Amino acid sequence: MDLTKDEEAALKGEQGETLALAYRILVAVGEATDADHLLPVEWAHLSGINYNTIGDAGEEFLAKLSKDAKFKIKTTVNPMGFDFDTVARYDLDDEFITKQKSIKNSYEKMGAIPSFSCIPYEIFDLPKSGTHVSFAESNAAIYANSISKLKTNKEGAFSALASALTGQSPFSDLRKDETRDPNLTIRMKADKKDELAFGLLGYYAGKVAGSSVAISGVSELDRRSCKSLCAGMGTSGVCGMFTLGDAKGETIDFDKKEMQNTHDELNTADSGDIITLGSPQLGLDEILDLAGMLKGRSFKKRCMVFCPRAIQEQARKFGYAKEIERAGGELLYDCCICLTPLIDKKNVDGVITNSVKGAYYLRTSNGVDVNLKSLSQIVEEETK
Amino acid sequence: MTIKVIVKGKVQGIALVAKNPMNFLGAVDKKTGKVRDEKHDLFGKSLAEKILVFPYGVGSSVGAYTIYSLKSNKCAPQAMICLKADLTTASGCALANIPLVIASKDEYDSIKDGTKIILDAENGKIL
C-alpha cells in the first residue's frame, strides 16, 4: 500500500504512539483487502462499547488510549450494557457498573458523541450521497451502503476506531464501485414477508454472499423489515451491502423450506419467560406502531423494548412511551438486546424475540434459549 | 506468492482447522478461549496456543475486541491462517499482534488438523 510521507511518519511513531497504532491497524486492514492507498472518511461509528463484549482487556485498553487520543472526525458509538438512569432497578454487580462507566468516560474523553445506538442512520442527519464513512456496527454498515447511499466497508471495531483517530480508511472492497455491483442474487420465494422473514432471509444471504448481494422478488421493504434484513445479514456473514432487483450472475432461491431451516437453526424453544424487542434498536415509527398494536392489550410477560435515548425522549413527548408502559412494556435506552447483562441465564430460561440477530447472540453469548417469532405473532400470543 | 502476510511473526504449533467461519464475539469465550457455539464445528475446543485455521471471520465487528481479549487473557491462538480476509479478524490481529496470513486455496487445503506446523509470517511460508 502506498502511504504519503506524513502517513509513513505517523506509522513510524513520529506523531506519537496513538497514531502509530492507528496506522498499524489501517495498514494491516489495507493489506488484507488489497488497498493501494488511504482515503478520507467523514464519520466513524464505533462498536465495542458494552463491557460485556469487550471485557477487562477492552476497558483497560480504552482507558490507556484515552489519556491522549482525540477523535479527528464525527464519531458516534454503539449501545452500552445498560442505561445509567435505570440501572439501579436491575440487580447488576458494582464492578460491571464501574467498568461500564470507565468505558463510557474513555469514549467521551476522546470526543465521541454519546449516542449509544446501533441505528446511527436513523437518528443523525446523513451526509450527501456517496460520502465515505467508517461504520463498525454490522447492521449499520449494511444499512448505510444499501439504503443511506453512503460508502463503508463492514468495518471491524479497531478499523473504525483507527478511522476515528486518523480520519482515514483504506480504499478497498465496498469503497470501490466495481465491488458494490453484486454477482449473486437471492430470490425471495417464501410467501411470508414480515420482519422475521426478512431477518431470516438476511441471515441466509450472509452465509452465501460475498461483499455485496442482490435480493429479488421483493417489491418494497419497510424500514422494520429492512433493519431486520441488515441485522440478520450482518450476524452470519461478511456481506456489507444489498441491492433490490436481479443482478448478473448466479441466482439462489430462498423458499419456504430454506426459511424453515434457517428458523430451526436459530429457534431453540417453544416459548420464553420474557419478551425482548429492539435489535436493532427501535426507531420512532416502530415505537409508534408498537404503541398502536398494544391499544387495549397488555403483555402477559415482562417485555423489554430497546431504543436509542434520542428516540425514547421523543416517544415520551408524543405519549407513545406511556402507552407501551401501560401495556407492561419497559423502555430501555443506551443499550440493546445483544449481550446486555440485564438478560442473564441465572434468572431467565428463554427469551421471546422477533430479532434474528438477537436470537443468535442471546443463544451463544447470554446462553439462553430463544423463541423466535414475528412481532404480530408476539402481540397475538403474548398479550391479552 | 501463495501466502499473503497481514500481521508478521514466526511461530510453531498445532493446527486447529475449522470448517465453519468464525463469529468471534458469539462463538468464542474470551476468558477461556473455548468455542461455546454448539452449532460450530469447533464446539468445546480451545483456541489457546493453536494455529487457528479457518475460512474467514463473520458477524459482529466487536469480534476484534474478542481477539484482543484472548491475547490479554493468555488464551489466544499463536497465529491465524485464513482463506479470505475480513476486517474484524485483520484489525483484531493487528492490535493484538497475532500473526495473520491469508493462504491460497491449495496451501490452505494442504493444512491438516492436528499436525504441527511452522508459520513463518515474516517471509510468507508455511512449513
Coordinates of C-alpha atoms in Angstrom, one line a residue:
Chain A
M1 CA 0.0 0.0 0.0
D2 CA 1.3 3.5 -0.9
L3 CA 1.5 5.9 2.0
T4 CA 2.2 9.6 1.9
K5 CA 5.3 10.9 3.7
D6 CA 3.1 12.1 6.6
E7 CA 1.3 8.7 6.9
E8 CA 4.6 6.9 6.8
A9 CA 5.9 9.2 9.5
A10 CA 2.8 8.6 11.7
L11 CA 3.2 4.9 11.2
K12 CA 6.8 5.1 12.4
G13 CA 5.6 6.8 15.6
E14 CA 6.8 10.3 14.8
Q15 CA 3.4 11.7 15.8
G16 CA 3.1 9.6 18.9
E17 CA 2.1 6.1 19.9
T18 CA -1.7 6.5 19.4
L19 CA -1.4 7.4 15.7
A20 CA 1.3 4.8 15.2
L21 CA -1.2 2.2 16.5
A22 CA -4.0 3.6 14.4
Y23 CA -1.9 3.5 11.2
R24 CA -0.6 0.0 12.0
I25 CA -4.3 -1.1 12.1
L26 CA -5.1 0.7 8.8
V27 CA -2.1 -0.7 7.0
A28 CA -2.9 -4.3 8.2
V29 CA -6.6 -3.9 7.0
G30 CA -5.4 -2.3 3.8
E31 CA -3.0 -5.2 3.1
A32 CA -5.7 -7.7 3.9
T33 CA -8.2 -6.1 1.4
D34 CA -5.6 -5.1 -1.3
A35 CA -6.0 -1.4 -0.9
D36 CA -3.4 0.8 -2.6
H37 CA -4.0 3.9 -0.6
L38 CA -5.9 5.5 2.3
L39 CA -8.8 8.0 1.7
P40 CA -10.6 10.5 4.0
V41 CA -13.8 9.4 5.7
E42 CA -16.2 11.9 7.3
W43 CA -17.9 9.9 10.1
A44 CA -16.9 6.9 12.2
H45 CA -19.4 4.7 14.1
L46 CA -17.7 2.6 16.7
S47 CA -18.6 -0.8 18.3
G48 CA -17.1 -2.2 21.4
I49 CA -18.8 0.0 24.0
N50 CA -20.6 -2.7 26.1
Y51 CA -18.4 -4.0 29.0
N52 CA -20.0 -7.5 28.4
T53 CA -18.5 -7.6 24.9
I54 CA -15.0 -6.1 25.4
G55 CA -14.3 -7.2 29.0
D56 CA -11.4 -6.0 31.2
A57 CA -8.9 -6.1 28.4
G58 CA -11.0 -3.7 26.3
E59 CA -11.8 -1.5 29.3
E60 CA -8.1 -1.2 30.1
F61 CA -7.1 -0.6 26.5
L62 CA -9.6 2.3 26.1
A63 CA -8.6 3.9 29.5
K64 CA -5.0 3.9 28.4
L65 CA -5.8 5.1 24.8
S66 CA -8.0 8.0 26.0
K67 CA -5.2 9.5 28.1
D68 CA -4.0 11.4 25.0
A69 CA -6.1 10.3 22.0
K70 CA -8.6 12.5 20.3
F71 CA -11.1 11.6 17.6
K72 CA -10.5 13.6 14.4
I73 CA -13.9 13.2 12.8
K74 CA -17.5 12.9 13.8
T75 CA -17.7 9.8 15.9
T76 CA -20.8 8.1 17.2
V77 CA -21.0 5.0 19.4
N78 CA -22.9 1.7 19.8
P79 CA -25.1 0.8 22.8
M80 CA -23.6 0.0 26.2
G81 CA -24.7 -2.8 28.5
F82 CA -27.5 -0.8 30.3
D83 CA -28.6 2.8 30.7
F84 CA -27.3 4.7 33.8
D85 CA -30.7 6.3 34.6
T86 CA -32.4 3.0 35.3
V87 CA -29.6 0.6 36.2
A88 CA -30.4 0.8 40.0
R89 CA -33.6 -1.1 39.2
Y90 CA -31.6 -4.1 38.0
D91 CA -29.6 -6.4 40.1
L92 CA -26.2 -5.7 38.5
D93 CA -22.9 -6.0 40.3
D94 CA -21.0 -2.9 41.1
E95 CA -17.9 -4.0 39.2
F96 CA -19.9 -4.1 36.0
I97 CA -21.3 -0.6 36.6
T98 CA -17.9 0.8 37.4
K99 CA -16.2 -0.8 34.4
Q100 CA -19.0 0.4 32.1
K101 CA -18.7 3.9 33.4
S102 CA -15.0 3.8 32.7
I103 CA -15.6 2.7 29.1
K104 CA -18.2 5.4 28.6
N105 CA -15.8 8.0 30.0
S106 CA -13.0 6.9 27.8
Y107 CA -15.0 7.3 24.6
E108 CA -16.4 10.6 25.7
K109 CA -13.0 11.9 26.6
M110 CA -11.8 11.1 23.1
G111 CA -14.6 13.1 21.7
A112 CA -17.3 10.6 20.9
I113 CA -21.0 11.8 20.6
P114 CA -22.7 9.8 23.4
S115 CA -25.3 8.3 21.0
F116 CA -25.1 4.7 22.4
S117 CA -27.2 3.5 19.5
C118 CA -26.8 0.8 16.8
I119 CA -29.0 2.8 14.4
P120 CA -27.0 6.0 13.7
Y121 CA -28.5 6.1 10.2
E122 CA -31.9 6.7 11.8
I123 CA -31.1 9.4 14.4
F124 CA -28.5 11.6 12.7
D125 CA -28.6 13.7 9.6
L126 CA -26.9 11.8 6.7
P127 CA -24.0 13.3 4.7
K128 CA -24.6 13.6 1.0
S129 CA -24.8 10.6 -1.2
G130 CA -21.5 8.8 -1.9
T131 CA -19.8 10.1 1.2
H132 CA -17.2 7.7 2.7
V133 CA -17.9 6.8 6.3
S134 CA -16.5 4.0 8.6
F135 CA -19.2 2.1 10.3
A136 CA -18.3 -0.8 12.6
E137 CA -21.7 -1.9 13.7
S138 CA -22.6 -4.5 11.2
N139 CA -26.3 -3.7 10.7
A140 CA -25.4 0.0 10.4
A141 CA -22.7 -0.7 7.8
I142 CA -25.1 -2.7 5.6
Y143 CA -27.9 -0.1 6.0
A144 CA -25.5 2.8 5.2
N145 CA -24.4 1.1 2.0
S146 CA -27.7 -0.2 0.9
I147 CA -30.2 2.4 1.9
S148 CA -28.4 5.6 3.0
K149 CA -26.2 5.8 -0.1
L150 CA -23.1 6.1 1.9
K151 CA -19.9 4.1 1.4
T152 CA -18.3 2.0 4.1
N153 CA -16.7 -1.4 4.5
K154 CA -18.1 -3.7 7.0
E155 CA -15.5 -2.4 9.4
G156 CA -14.0 -4.2 12.4
A157 CA -14.1 -2.5 15.8
F158 CA -10.5 -1.5 15.5
S159 CA -10.5 -0.4 11.9
A160 CA -13.4 2.0 12.7
L161 CA -11.6 3.2 15.8
A162 CA -8.4 3.8 13.6
S163 CA -10.6 5.8 11.2
A164 CA -12.0 7.9 14.1
L165 CA -8.4 8.7 15.2
T166 CA -7.0 9.5 11.8
G167 CA -10.0 10.4 9.6
Q168 CA -8.9 7.8 7.1
S169 CA -9.7 4.3 5.8
P170 CA -8.1 2.0 3.2
F171 CA -9.6 2.4 -0.3
S172 CA -10.8 -1.2 -0.8
D173 CA -13.7 -3.6 -1.1
L174 CA -17.1 -1.7 -0.9
R175 CA -15.4 1.6 -1.2
K176 CA -14.8 0.7 -4.8
D177 CA -17.8 0.9 -7.2
E178 CA -16.9 -2.3 -9.0
T179 CA -17.2 -4.3 -5.7
R180 CA -20.6 -2.8 -4.9
D181 CA -22.1 -4.5 -8.0
P182 CA -23.4 -7.8 -6.7
N183 CA -22.6 -11.0 -8.6
L184 CA -25.2 -13.2 -6.7
T185 CA -28.9 -12.8 -6.5
I186 CA -31.1 -14.3 -3.7
R187 CA -34.7 -14.7 -4.9
M188 CA -37.3 -14.4 -2.1
K189 CA -39.7 -17.2 -2.8
A190 CA -41.3 -17.6 0.6
D191 CA -44.8 -16.1 0.9
K192 CA -44.3 -14.7 4.4
K193 CA -43.0 -11.2 4.1
D194 CA -42.9 -9.8 7.7
E195 CA -39.8 -8.5 9.5
L196 CA -38.9 -12.0 10.8
A197 CA -39.0 -13.4 7.2
F198 CA -36.6 -10.7 6.1
G199 CA -34.3 -11.3 9.1
L200 CA -34.1 -15.0 8.2
L201 CA -33.5 -14.1 4.6
G202 CA -30.7 -11.8 5.7
Y203 CA -29.1 -14.5 7.9
Y204 CA -29.3 -16.9 5.0
A205 CA -27.9 -14.4 2.5
G206 CA -25.0 -13.5 4.8
K207 CA -23.9 -17.2 4.7
V208 CA -23.7 -17.5 1.0
A209 CA -22.9 -14.0 -0.3
G210 CA -19.6 -12.2 -0.8
S211 CA -19.2 -8.4 -0.3
S212 CA -22.5 -7.5 -2.0
V213 CA -25.7 -9.3 -2.8
A214 CA -28.9 -8.7 -4.8
I215 CA -32.3 -9.5 -3.3
S216 CA -35.1 -10.1 -5.8
G217 CA -38.7 -11.0 -5.5
V218 CA -39.3 -8.1 -3.1
S219 CA -41.2 -5.1 -4.4
E220 CA -40.9 -3.0 -1.3
L221 CA -39.2 -3.2 2.0
D222 CA -40.5 -1.2 5.0
R223 CA -37.9 0.1 7.5
R224 CA -38.6 -2.5 10.1
S225 CA -38.1 -5.3 7.6
C226 CA -35.1 -3.6 6.2
K227 CA -33.4 -3.2 9.6
S228 CA -34.1 -6.8 10.3
L229 CA -32.6 -7.9 7.0
C230 CA -29.4 -5.8 7.6
A231 CA -29.0 -7.2 11.2
G232 CA -29.5 -10.8 10.1
M233 CA -27.1 -10.4 7.3
G234 CA -24.5 -8.8 9.5
T235 CA -24.7 -11.6 12.0
S236 CA -23.9 -14.5 9.7
G237 CA -21.6 -13.2 7.1
V238 CA -19.1 -10.8 5.6
C239 CA -21.6 -9.3 3.3
G240 CA -21.8 -5.5 3.7
M241 CA -24.4 -4.4 1.1
F242 CA -27.5 -5.5 -0.7
T243 CA -29.4 -4.1 -3.7
L244 CA -33.0 -4.8 -4.7
G245 CA -33.7 -6.5 -8.0
D246 CA -31.9 -9.0 -10.2
A247 CA -28.2 -8.9 -10.7
K248 CA -25.9 -10.6 -13.2
G249 CA -24.5 -14.0 -12.2
E250 CA -25.9 -16.8 -10.2
T251 CA -29.4 -16.8 -8.6
I252 CA -30.3 -18.8 -5.5
D253 CA -33.9 -19.3 -4.3
F254 CA -34.8 -18.6 -0.7
D255 CA -38.0 -20.7 -0.4
K256 CA -40.3 -21.8 2.4
K257 CA -38.1 -24.8 3.2
E258 CA -34.9 -22.8 3.4
M259 CA -36.7 -20.3 5.6
Q260 CA -37.8 -23.1 7.9
N261 CA -34.3 -24.5 8.1
T262 CA -32.9 -21.1 9.0
H263 CA -35.6 -20.6 11.6
D264 CA -34.8 -24.1 13.0
E265 CA -31.2 -23.2 13.4
L266 CA -32.0 -20.1 15.5
N267 CA -35.1 -21.0 17.4
T268 CA -34.4 -23.2 20.4
A269 CA -37.6 -23.0 22.4
D270 CA -41.4 -23.0 22.0
S271 CA -41.8 -20.2 24.5
G272 CA -39.9 -18.0 26.9
D273 CA -40.0 -16.1 30.2
I274 CA -39.5 -12.6 28.8
I275 CA -40.0 -10.8 25.6
T276 CA -37.4 -8.5 24.0
L277 CA -37.9 -6.1 21.1
G278 CA -35.3 -3.9 19.6
S279 CA -32.2 -5.4 17.9
P280 CA -31.5 -3.2 16.0
Q281 CA -33.0 -0.6 18.5
L282 CA -36.4 0.6 17.5
G283 CA -36.9 3.9 15.7
L284 CA -39.7 6.4 16.4
D285 CA -42.0 4.9 13.7
E286 CA -41.6 1.4 15.1
I287 CA -42.4 2.7 18.6
L288 CA -45.5 4.4 17.3
D289 CA -46.5 1.2 15.5
L290 CA -46.0 -0.8 18.7
A291 CA -48.0 1.6 20.8
G292 CA -50.8 1.2 18.2
M293 CA -50.7 -2.6 18.2
L294 CA -50.8 -2.5 22.0
K295 CA -54.0 -0.4 22.3
G296 CA -56.3 -2.2 24.7
R297 CA -53.9 -5.0 25.3
S298 CA -51.3 -5.9 28.0
F299 CA -48.3 -8.1 27.9
K300 CA -48.7 -11.4 29.8
K301 CA -45.0 -11.4 30.4
R302 CA -42.2 -9.0 31.1
C303 CA -41.4 -7.2 27.9
M304 CA -38.2 -5.2 27.3
V305 CA -38.2 -2.6 24.5
F306 CA -34.9 -1.2 23.4
C307 CA -34.4 2.1 21.6
P308 CA -31.9 5.0 21.4
R309 CA -32.1 7.7 24.1
A310 CA -32.9 10.3 21.5
I311 CA -35.9 8.2 20.3
Q312 CA -37.0 7.5 23.9
E313 CA -37.3 11.2 24.6
Q314 CA -39.4 11.8 21.5
A315 CA -41.6 8.8 22.3
R316 CA -42.2 10.1 25.8
K317 CA -43.2 13.6 24.5
F318 CA -45.6 12.1 21.9
G319 CA -47.1 9.8 24.6
Y320 CA -46.2 6.6 22.9
A321 CA -43.9 5.6 25.8
K322 CA -46.8 5.9 28.2
E323 CA -48.9 3.6 26.0
I324 CA -46.2 1.0 25.9
E325 CA -45.6 1.2 29.6
R326 CA -49.3 1.0 30.3
A327 CA -49.3 -2.3 28.4
G328 CA -46.5 -3.5 30.7
G329 CA -43.5 -2.8 28.4
E330 CA -40.2 -1.4 29.8
L331 CA -38.5 1.1 27.6
L332 CA -34.7 0.8 27.8
Y333 CA -32.2 3.1 26.1
D334 CA -28.4 3.3 25.6
C335 CA -28.4 -0.5 25.4
C336 CA -29.8 -3.3 23.2
I337 CA -30.7 -7.0 23.3
C338 CA -27.3 -8.2 22.2
L339 CA -25.2 -9.1 25.2
T340 CA -26.9 -6.9 27.7
P341 CA -26.2 -8.1 31.2
L342 CA -29.8 -7.4 32.1
I343 CA -30.7 -10.8 30.4
D344 CA -28.9 -13.5 32.4
K345 CA -29.2 -17.2 32.3
K346 CA -29.3 -17.2 36.1
N347 CA -32.8 -15.7 36.1
V348 CA -34.1 -16.3 32.5
D349 CA -34.5 -19.6 30.8
G350 CA -35.9 -18.5 27.5
V351 CA -36.4 -15.2 25.6
I352 CA -39.1 -14.4 23.0
T353 CA -37.9 -12.1 20.3
N354 CA -38.5 -11.2 16.6
S355 CA -34.8 -10.4 16.1
V356 CA -32.7 -12.9 14.2
K357 CA -29.6 -11.1 15.4
G358 CA -30.8 -11.0 19.0
A359 CA -31.6 -14.7 18.7
Y360 CA -28.1 -15.6 17.6
Y361 CA -26.3 -13.6 20.4
L362 CA -28.8 -14.5 23.1
R363 CA -28.1 -18.2 22.5
T364 CA -24.3 -18.0 22.0
S365 CA -23.3 -15.2 24.4
N366 CA -26.1 -14.9 27.0
G367 CA -26.6 -18.6 27.0
V368 CA -30.4 -18.6 27.0
D369 CA -32.9 -20.3 24.8
V370 CA -34.8 -18.3 22.2
N371 CA -38.3 -18.4 20.8
L372 CA -38.1 -16.6 17.5
K373 CA -41.4 -15.2 16.2
S374 CA -42.7 -12.2 14.4
L375 CA -43.9 -9.0 16.1
S376 CA -47.5 -9.6 15.1
Q377 CA -47.3 -13.2 16.5
I378 CA -45.8 -11.9 19.7
V379 CA -48.6 -9.4 20.2
E380 CA -51.2 -12.0 19.3
E381 CA -49.8 -14.7 21.6
E382 CA -48.2 -12.8 24.4
T383 CA -50.7 -10.1 25.2
K384 CA -54.3 -10.2 26.3
Chain B
M1 CA 3.2 -15.9 -3.7
T2 CA 0.6 -18.2 -2.1
I3 CA 0.7 -16.7 1.3
K4 CA -0.1 -13.0 2.0
V5 CA 1.2 -11.7 5.3
I6 CA -1.2 -9.4 7.1
V7 CA 0.5 -9.4 10.6
K8 CA 4.1 -10.5 10.8
G9 CA 5.6 -13.1 13.1
K10 CA 7.1 -16.6 13.2
V11 CA 5.5 -19.3 15.3
Q12 CA 5.2 -23.1 15.5
G13 CA 2.2 -25.0 16.9
I14 CA -0.6 -27.5 16.3
A15 CA -3.0 -26.6 13.5
L16 CA -6.7 -26.4 14.6
V17 CA -8.7 -26.4 11.4
A18 CA -12.3 -25.1 11.4
K19 CA -14.8 -25.8 8.6
N20 CA -17.2 -23.0 9.6
P21 CA -16.4 -19.3 9.5
M22 CA -15.8 -17.7 12.9
N23 CA -18.1 -15.2 14.7
F24 CA -15.6 -14.4 17.4
L25 CA -18.0 -12.4 19.6
G26 CA -20.7 -15.0 19.6
A27 CA -18.8 -18.2 19.3
V28 CA -15.7 -17.8 21.5
D29 CA -15.5 -17.4 25.2
K30 CA -12.9 -14.5 25.6
K31 CA -11.9 -15.7 29.1
T32 CA -11.1 -19.3 28.3
G33 CA -10.5 -19.3 24.5
K34 CA -13.1 -22.1 24.2
V35 CA -15.6 -22.3 21.3
R36 CA -19.0 -22.1 23.0
D37 CA -21.3 -22.1 20.0
E38 CA -22.7 -25.7 19.9
K39 CA -23.5 -25.3 16.2
H40 CA -19.9 -24.5 15.3
D41 CA -17.7 -27.5 14.2
L42 CA -15.0 -26.5 16.8
F43 CA -17.5 -26.5 19.7
G44 CA -15.9 -27.3 23.0
K45 CA -12.3 -26.9 21.7
S46 CA -9.9 -24.3 22.9
L47 CA -8.1 -21.9 20.6
A48 CA -5.3 -21.3 23.1
E49 CA -1.8 -21.8 21.7
K50 CA -3.1 -23.3 18.5
I51 CA -2.5 -22.1 15.0
L52 CA -6.1 -21.4 14.1
V53 CA -7.0 -22.2 10.5
F54 CA -10.5 -21.0 9.4
P55 CA -12.1 -19.7 6.2
Y56 CA -12.8 -16.1 7.4
G57 CA -14.4 -14.1 10.2
V58 CA -18.1 -13.2 10.1
G59 CA -20.6 -11.3 12.1
S60 CA -20.0 -8.7 14.8
S61 CA -17.3 -6.1 14.4
V62 CA -16.7 -6.4 18.2
G63 CA -15.1 -9.8 17.4
A64 CA -11.9 -7.7 17.1
Y65 CA -12.1 -7.0 20.8
T66 CA -12.6 -10.7 21.5
I67 CA -9.4 -11.4 19.7
Y68 CA -7.6 -8.7 21.7
S69 CA -9.1 -10.1 24.9
L70 CA -8.0 -13.6 24.1
K71 CA -4.4 -12.3 23.9
S72 CA -4.7 -10.3 27.1
N73 CA -6.2 -13.3 28.9
K74 CA -3.4 -15.6 27.6
C75 CA -5.7 -17.9 25.7
A76 CA -5.3 -16.6 22.2
P77 CA -4.2 -18.7 19.2
Q78 CA -0.5 -18.3 18.4
A79 CA -1.4 -17.3 14.9
M80 CA -4.2 -17.4 12.4
I81 CA -4.4 -18.6 8.8
C82 CA -7.5 -17.6 6.7
L83 CA -8.7 -18.2 3.2
K84 CA -10.2 -14.8 2.8
A85 CA -9.6 -11.5 4.6
D86 CA -12.1 -9.8 6.8
L87 CA -11.7 -6.6 8.6
T88 CA -12.7 -7.8 12.1
T89 CA -10.0 -10.5 12.1
A90 CA -7.4 -8.3 10.4
S91 CA -7.9 -5.4 12.8
G92 CA -8.1 -7.6 15.9
C93 CA -4.9 -9.4 15.0
A94 CA -3.1 -6.2 14.1
L95 CA -3.9 -4.7 17.5
A96 CA -3.2 -7.9 19.5
N97 CA 0.0 -8.6 17.5
I98 CA -1.2 -12.1 16.5
P99 CA 0.5 -13.2 13.2
L100 CA -2.1 -13.5 10.5
V101 CA -1.8 -14.7 6.9
I102 CA -4.1 -15.3 4.0
A103 CA -3.4 -18.6 2.2
S104 CA -4.2 -19.6 -1.3
K105 CA -6.8 -22.4 -1.6
D106 CA -4.2 -25.1 -2.4
E107 CA -2.0 -24.0 0.5
Y108 CA -5.0 -23.7 2.8
D109 CA -6.4 -27.2 1.9
S110 CA -3.0 -28.8 2.5
I111 CA -3.1 -27.9 6.2
K112 CA -4.3 -30.9 8.2
D113 CA -6.0 -30.6 11.6
G114 CA -3.8 -31.7 14.5
T115 CA -0.5 -31.6 12.7
K116 CA 2.4 -29.5 13.8
I117 CA 3.3 -26.6 11.5
I118 CA 5.7 -23.7 11.4
L119 CA 4.2 -20.5 10.2
D120 CA 6.8 -18.0 9.0
A121 CA 4.7 -14.8 8.7
E122 CA 7.9 -12.9 8.1
N123 CA 8.7 -14.5 4.8
G124 CA 5.2 -15.9 4.0
K125 CA 5.9 -19.6 4.4
I126 CA 4.0 -22.5 6.0
L127 CA 6.3 -25.5 6.8

